[in-house]
Amino acid sequence: MPSTATSILDGLSTSVAVKAPVRAVATANITLSGLQTVSGVALAEDDRVLVAGQSTGSENGIYSASTGSWTRTKDFDGNRDVVQYTIIPINFTTGNGAFYQVTTANPIVIGTTSIGFAIHDPNITYARTAA
C-alpha cells in the first residue's frame, strides 16, 4: 500500500482513495496533445484533465494538458496509484463540481488495463467555495 505522504514539490498525495481535483473531464475520445477545449473548458498548460472516454481504454486516466504531448500526472502514472473506487473530484471554474469513480476491478496496470470511470453519485455535487 502506498504511503499517504504529500509531495512538497507537487502538492500531490500518493493516496489512492481520493485524487487532487481535475479541471475538466473528457468523456469522448480526444487527442492527447495540444491545448484544447474539453467539456466546454479551455485548457491551459498543466491543467489536470480526467480522460475517461478514449477508444483505447488503457489510455484513460488523469493527464496534464500541454502544448505538446500530454503526460499522465504523477499521481496517476504508476500501478500503485489507482485502484477500483478511487475518487476524482472535478473542480469547475464556476458553479458545482462532481465526483468520478474508477469502476475497473483490481488489479489495474497503467498503460495496459482498460480503466473505466463513472459519476460517483449523480445526485451529489459540491459547491465551489472561494479561495
JSON list of C-alpha atoms in Angstrom, two decimals:
[
{"chain": "A", "resi": 1, "resn": "MET", "atom": "CA", "xyz": [0.00, 0.00, 0.00]},
{"chain": "A", "resi": 2, "resn": "PRO", "atom": "CA", "xyz": [1.44, 3.39, -0.90]},
{"chain": "A", "resi": 3, "resn": "SER", "atom": "CA", "xyz": [2.07, 5.97, 1.79]},
{"chain": "A", "resi": 4, "resn": "THR", "atom": "CA", "xyz": [-0.20, 8.95, 2.14]},
{"chain": "A", "resi": 5, "resn": "ALA", "atom": "CA", "xyz": [2.65, 11.48, 2.13]},
{"chain": "A", "resi": 6, "resn": "THR", "atom": "CA", "xyz": [2.21, 14.70, 0.21]},
{"chain": "A", "resi": 7, "resn": "SER", "atom": "CA", "xyz": [4.92, 15.78, -2.21]},
{"chain": "A", "resi": 8, "resn": "ILE", "atom": "CA", "xyz": [6.41, 19.12, -1.20]},
{"chain": "A", "resi": 9, "resn": "LEU", "atom": "CA", "xyz": [7.20, 19.93, -4.84]},
{"chain": "A", "resi": 10, "resn": "ASP", "atom": "CA", "xyz": [3.97, 18.82, -6.47]},
{"chain": "A", "resi": 11, "resn": "GLY", "atom": "CA", "xyz": [1.45, 19.15, -3.65]},
{"chain": "A", "resi": 12, "resn": "LEU", "atom": "CA", "xyz": [0.01, 15.75, -4.57]},
{"chain": "A", "resi": 13, "resn": "SER", "atom": "CA", "xyz": [-0.82, 12.94, -2.22]},
{"chain": "A", "resi": 14, "resn": "THR", "atom": "CA", "xyz": [0.09, 9.40, -3.17]},
{"chain": "A", "resi": 15, "resn": "SER", "atom": "CA", "xyz": [-3.21, 8.28, -1.69]},
{"chain": "A", "resi": 16, "resn": "VAL", "atom": "CA", "xyz": [-5.23, 6.04, -3.98]},
{"chain": "A", "resi": 17, "resn": "ALA", "atom": "CA", "xyz": [-8.54, 6.88, -2.31]},
{"chain": "A", "resi": 18, "resn": "VAL", "atom": "CA", "xyz": [-9.08, 10.48, -3.45]},
{"chain": "A", "resi": 19, "resn": "LYS", "atom": "CA", "xyz": [-7.07, 12.31, -6.09]},
{"chain": "A", "resi": 20, "resn": "ALA", "atom": "CA", "xyz": [-6.42, 16.04, -6.42]},
{"chain": "A", "resi": 21, "resn": "PRO", "atom": "CA", "xyz": [-9.22, 17.73, -8.42]},
{"chain": "A", "resi": 22, "resn": "VAL", "atom": "CA", "xyz": [-9.14, 17.91, -12.20]},
{"chain": "A", "resi": 23, "resn": "ARG", "atom": "CA", "xyz": [-10.29, 20.92, -14.21]},
{"chain": "A", "resi": 24, "resn": "ALA", "atom": "CA", "xyz": [-12.19, 19.06, -16.94]},
{"chain": "A", "resi": 25, "resn": "VAL", "atom": "CA", "xyz": [-13.42, 15.60, -17.95]},
{"chain": "A", "resi": 26, "resn": "ALA", "atom": "CA", "xyz": [-13.13, 14.18, -21.47]},
{"chain": "A", "resi": 27, "resn": "THR", "atom": "CA", "xyz": [-15.93, 11.62, -21.78]},
{"chain": "A", "resi": 28, "resn": "ALA", "atom": "CA", "xyz": [-15.32, 11.09, -25.51]},
{"chain": "A", "resi": 29, "resn": "ASN", "atom": "CA", "xyz": [-12.18, 10.18, -27.43]},
{"chain": "A", "resi": 30, "resn": "ILE", "atom": "CA", "xyz": [-9.71, 13.11, -27.65]},
{"chain": "A", "resi": 31, "resn": "THR", "atom": "CA", "xyz": [-6.22, 13.74, -28.97]},
{"chain": "A", "resi": 32, "resn": "LEU", "atom": "CA", "xyz": [-3.79, 13.59, -26.06]},
{"chain": "A", "resi": 33, "resn": "SER", "atom": "CA", "xyz": [-1.77, 16.58, -27.19]},
{"chain": "A", "resi": 34, "resn": "GLY", "atom": "CA", "xyz": [-2.14, 20.33, -27.61]},
{"chain": "A", "resi": 35, "resn": "LEU", "atom": "CA", "xyz": [-4.20, 22.80, -25.65]},
{"chain": "A", "resi": 36, "resn": "GLN", "atom": "CA", "xyz": [-7.86, 22.34, -26.48]},
{"chain": "A", "resi": 37, "resn": "THR", "atom": "CA", "xyz": [-11.35, 22.82, -25.12]},
{"chain": "A", "resi": 38, "resn": "VAL", "atom": "CA", "xyz": [-12.64, 19.83, -23.17]},
{"chain": "A", "resi": 39, "resn": "SER", "atom": "CA", "xyz": [-16.26, 19.74, -21.99]},
{"chain": "A", "resi": 40, "resn": "GLY", "atom": "CA", "xyz": [-16.51, 23.49, -22.53]},
{"chain": "A", "resi": 41, "resn": "VAL", "atom": "CA", "xyz": [-13.31, 24.26, -20.58]},
{"chain": "A", "resi": 42, "resn": "ALA", "atom": "CA", "xyz": [-10.49, 25.98, -22.48]},
{"chain": "A", "resi": 43, "resn": "LEU", "atom": "CA", "xyz": [-7.43, 24.26, -21.07]},
{"chain": "A", "resi": 44, "resn": "ALA", "atom": "CA", "xyz": [-4.19, 25.97, -20.07]},
{"chain": "A", "resi": 45, "resn": "GLU", "atom": "CA", "xyz": [-0.72, 24.44, -19.72]},
{"chain": "A", "resi": 46, "resn": "ASP", "atom": "CA", "xyz": [-0.55, 21.94, -16.81]},
{"chain": "A", "resi": 47, "resn": "ASP", "atom": "CA", "xyz": [-4.32, 21.77, -16.21]},
{"chain": "A", "resi": 48, "resn": "ARG", "atom": "CA", "xyz": [-5.30, 18.37, -14.83]},
{"chain": "A", "resi": 49, "resn": "VAL", "atom": "CA", "xyz": [-7.78, 16.53, -17.08]},
{"chain": "A", "resi": 50, "resn": "LEU", "atom": "CA", "xyz": [-9.64, 13.30, -16.41]},
{"chain": "A", "resi": 51, "resn": "VAL", "atom": "CA", "xyz": [-9.57, 11.39, -19.69]},
{"chain": "A", "resi": 52, "resn": "ALA", "atom": "CA", "xyz": [-12.42, 8.89, -19.38]},
{"chain": "A", "resi": 53, "resn": "GLY", "atom": "CA", "xyz": [-13.65, 8.18, -22.91]},
{"chain": "A", "resi": 54, "resn": "GLN", "atom": "CA", "xyz": [-10.72, 7.02, -25.01]},
{"chain": "A", "resi": 55, "resn": "SER", "atom": "CA", "xyz": [-11.41, 4.36, -27.67]},
{"chain": "A", "resi": 56, "resn": "THR", "atom": "CA", "xyz": [-8.42, 2.54, -26.21]},
{"chain": "A", "resi": 57, "resn": "GLY", "atom": "CA", "xyz": [-9.43, 2.31, -22.55]},
{"chain": "A", "resi": 58, "resn": "SER", "atom": "CA", "xyz": [-5.86, 1.80, -21.34]},
{"chain": "A", "resi": 59, "resn": "GLU", "atom": "CA", "xyz": [-5.24, 5.44, -22.32]},
{"chain": "A", "resi": 60, "resn": "ASN", "atom": "CA", "xyz": [-7.82, 6.66, -19.76]},
{"chain": "A", "resi": 61, "resn": "GLY", "atom": "CA", "xyz": [-6.56, 8.39, -16.63]},
{"chain": "A", "resi": 62, "resn": "ILE", "atom": "CA", "xyz": [-5.53, 11.78, -15.32]},
{"chain": "A", "resi": 63, "resn": "TYR", "atom": "CA", "xyz": [-3.31, 13.82, -17.62]},
{"chain": "A", "resi": 64, "resn": "SER", "atom": "CA", "xyz": [-1.54, 17.16, -17.54]},
{"chain": "A", "resi": 65, "resn": "ALA", "atom": "CA", "xyz": [-2.57, 19.32, -20.51]},
{"chain": "A", "resi": 66, "resn": "SER", "atom": "CA", "xyz": [0.29, 20.64, -22.62]},
{"chain": "A", "resi": 67, "resn": "THR", "atom": "CA", "xyz": [1.00, 22.39, -25.90]},
{"chain": "A", "resi": 68, "resn": "GLY", "atom": "CA", "xyz": [2.84, 19.19, -26.87]},
{"chain": "A", "resi": 69, "resn": "SER", "atom": "CA", "xyz": [2.05, 15.60, -25.91]},
{"chain": "A", "resi": 70, "resn": "TRP", "atom": "CA", "xyz": [0.09, 15.16, -22.71]},
{"chain": "A", "resi": 71, "resn": "THR", "atom": "CA", "xyz": [1.58, 13.05, -19.91]},
{"chain": "A", "resi": 72, "resn": "ARG", "atom": "CA", "xyz": [-0.11, 11.21, -17.10]},
{"chain": "A", "resi": 73, "resn": "THR", "atom": "CA", "xyz": [0.03, 13.09, -13.81]},
{"chain": "A", "resi": 74, "resn": "LYS", "atom": "CA", "xyz": [2.44, 11.89, -11.14]},
{"chain": "A", "resi": 75, "resn": "ASP", "atom": "CA", "xyz": [-0.45, 10.62, -9.02]},
{"chain": "A", "resi": 76, "resn": "PHE", "atom": "CA", "xyz": [-1.85, 8.51, -11.89]},
{"chain": "A", "resi": 77, "resn": "ASP", "atom": "CA", "xyz": [1.20, 7.12, -13.71]},
{"chain": "A", "resi": 78, "resn": "GLY", "atom": "CA", "xyz": [2.10, 4.05, -11.65]},
{"chain": "A", "resi": 79, "resn": "ASN", "atom": "CA", "xyz": [0.41, 0.74, -10.91]},
{"chain": "A", "resi": 80, "resn": "ARG", "atom": "CA", "xyz": [0.08, 1.61, -7.23]},
{"chain": "A", "resi": 81, "resn": "ASP", "atom": "CA", "xyz": [-1.57, 4.98, -7.93]},
{"chain": "A", "resi": 82, "resn": "VAL", "atom": "CA", "xyz": [-5.10, 3.77, -8.66]},
{"chain": "A", "resi": 83, "resn": "VAL", "atom": "CA", "xyz": [-7.48, 1.06, -7.51]},
{"chain": "A", "resi": 84, "resn": "GLN", "atom": "CA", "xyz": [-11.14, 0.32, -8.02]},
{"chain": "A", "resi": 85, "resn": "TYR", "atom": "CA", "xyz": [-13.32, 3.01, -6.38]},
{"chain": "A", "resi": 86, "resn": "THR", "atom": "CA", "xyz": [-10.63, 5.73, -6.46]},
{"chain": "A", "resi": 87, "resn": "ILE", "atom": "CA", "xyz": [-12.43, 9.12, -6.42]},
{"chain": "A", "resi": 88, "resn": "ILE", "atom": "CA", "xyz": [-11.55, 12.04, -8.70]},
{"chain": "A", "resi": 89, "resn": "PRO", "atom": "CA", "xyz": [-13.17, 15.41, -7.86]},
{"chain": "A", "resi": 90, "resn": "ILE", "atom": "CA", "xyz": [-13.96, 17.76, -10.73]},
{"chain": "A", "resi": 91, "resn": "ASN", "atom": "CA", "xyz": [-13.19, 21.40, -9.90]},
{"chain": "A", "resi": 92, "resn": "PHE", "atom": "CA", "xyz": [-15.08, 23.53, -12.38]},
{"chain": "A", "resi": 93, "resn": "THR", "atom": "CA", "xyz": [-14.15, 27.21, -12.66]},
{"chain": "A", "resi": 94, "resn": "THR", "atom": "CA", "xyz": [-17.64, 28.24, -11.60]},
{"chain": "A", "resi": 95, "resn": "GLY", "atom": "CA", "xyz": [-20.65, 26.52, -10.13]},
{"chain": "A", "resi": 96, "resn": "ASN", "atom": "CA", "xyz": [-20.82, 23.00, -8.80]},
{"chain": "A", "resi": 97, "resn": "GLY", "atom": "CA", "xyz": [-18.44, 20.13, -9.34]},
{"chain": "A", "resi": 98, "resn": "ALA", "atom": "CA", "xyz": [-18.87, 16.39, -9.33]},
{"chain": "A", "resi": 99, "resn": "PHE", "atom": "CA", "xyz": [-17.01, 13.23, -8.42]},
{"chain": "A", "resi": 100, "resn": "TYR", "atom": "CA", "xyz": [-15.92, 10.45, -10.77]},
{"chain": "A", "resi": 101, "resn": "GLN", "atom": "CA", "xyz": [-15.03, 6.98, -9.56]},
{"chain": "A", "resi": 102, "resn": "VAL", "atom": "CA", "xyz": [-12.84, 4.24, -11.03]},
{"chain": "A", "resi": 103, "resn": "THR", "atom": "CA", "xyz": [-15.09, 1.28, -11.91]},
{"chain": "A", "resi": 104, "resn": "THR", "atom": "CA", "xyz": [-12.43, -1.15, -13.13]},
{"chain": "A", "resi": 105, "resn": "ALA", "atom": "CA", "xyz": [-11.72, -4.16, -10.91]},
{"chain": "A", "resi": 106, "resn": "ASN", "atom": "CA", "xyz": [-8.29, -4.61, -9.35]},
{"chain": "A", "resi": 107, "resn": "PRO", "atom": "CA", "xyz": [-5.51, -5.09, -10.20]},
{"chain": "A", "resi": 108, "resn": "ILE", "atom": "CA", "xyz": [-5.06, -2.09, -12.51]},
{"chain": "A", "resi": 109, "resn": "VAL", "atom": "CA", "xyz": [-1.91, -1.90, -14.61]},
{"chain": "A", "resi": 110, "resn": "ILE", "atom": "CA", "xyz": [-1.32, 1.61, -16.02]},
{"chain": "A", "resi": 111, "resn": "GLY", "atom": "CA", "xyz": [-0.94, 1.52, -19.81]},
{"chain": "A", "resi": 112, "resn": "THR", "atom": "CA", "xyz": [-2.38, -2.00, -20.06]},
{"chain": "A", "resi": 113, "resn": "THR", "atom": "CA", "xyz": [-5.68, -2.20, -18.17]},
{"chain": "A", "resi": 114, "resn": "SER", "atom": "CA", "xyz": [-8.75, -0.55, -19.71]},
{"chain": "A", "resi": 115, "resn": "ILE", "atom": "CA", "xyz": [-9.74, 1.91, -16.96]},
{"chain": "A", "resi": 116, "resn": "GLY", "atom": "CA", "xyz": [-13.42, 2.82, -16.65]},
{"chain": "A", "resi": 117, "resn": "PHE", "atom": "CA", "xyz": [-14.95, 5.77, -14.82]},
{"chain": "A", "resi": 118, "resn": "ALA", "atom": "CA", "xyz": [-18.49, 6.70, -13.76]},
{"chain": "A", "resi": 119, "resn": "ILE", "atom": "CA", "xyz": [-20.11, 9.59, -11.92]},
{"chain": "A", "resi": 120, "resn": "HIS", "atom": "CA", "xyz": [-19.74, 8.62, -8.26]},
{"chain": "A", "resi": 121, "resn": "ASP", "atom": "CA", "xyz": [-23.29, 9.64, -7.42]},
{"chain": "A", "resi": 122, "resn": "PRO", "atom": "CA", "xyz": [-25.13, 11.87, -9.89]},
{"chain": "A", "resi": 123, "resn": "ASN", "atom": "CA", "xyz": [-27.27, 13.22, -7.03]},
{"chain": "A", "resi": 124, "resn": "ILE", "atom": "CA", "xyz": [-24.29, 14.59, -5.09]},
{"chain": "A", "resi": 125, "resn": "THR", "atom": "CA", "xyz": [-22.36, 17.68, -6.12]},
{"chain": "A", "resi": 126, "resn": "TYR", "atom": "CA", "xyz": [-20.20, 20.02, -4.14]},
{"chain": "A", "resi": 127, "resn": "ALA", "atom": "CA", "xyz": [-20.33, 23.78, -4.23]},
{"chain": "A", "resi": 128, "resn": "ARG", "atom": "CA", "xyz": [-17.10, 25.52, -5.14]},
{"chain": "A", "resi": 129, "resn": "THR", "atom": "CA", "xyz": [-16.01, 27.88, -2.42]},
{"chain": "A", "resi": 130, "resn": "ALA", "atom": "CA", "xyz": [-13.88, 30.98, -2.84]},
{"chain": "A", "resi": 131, "resn": "ALA", "atom": "CA", "xyz": [-10.21, 30.50, -2.00]}
]
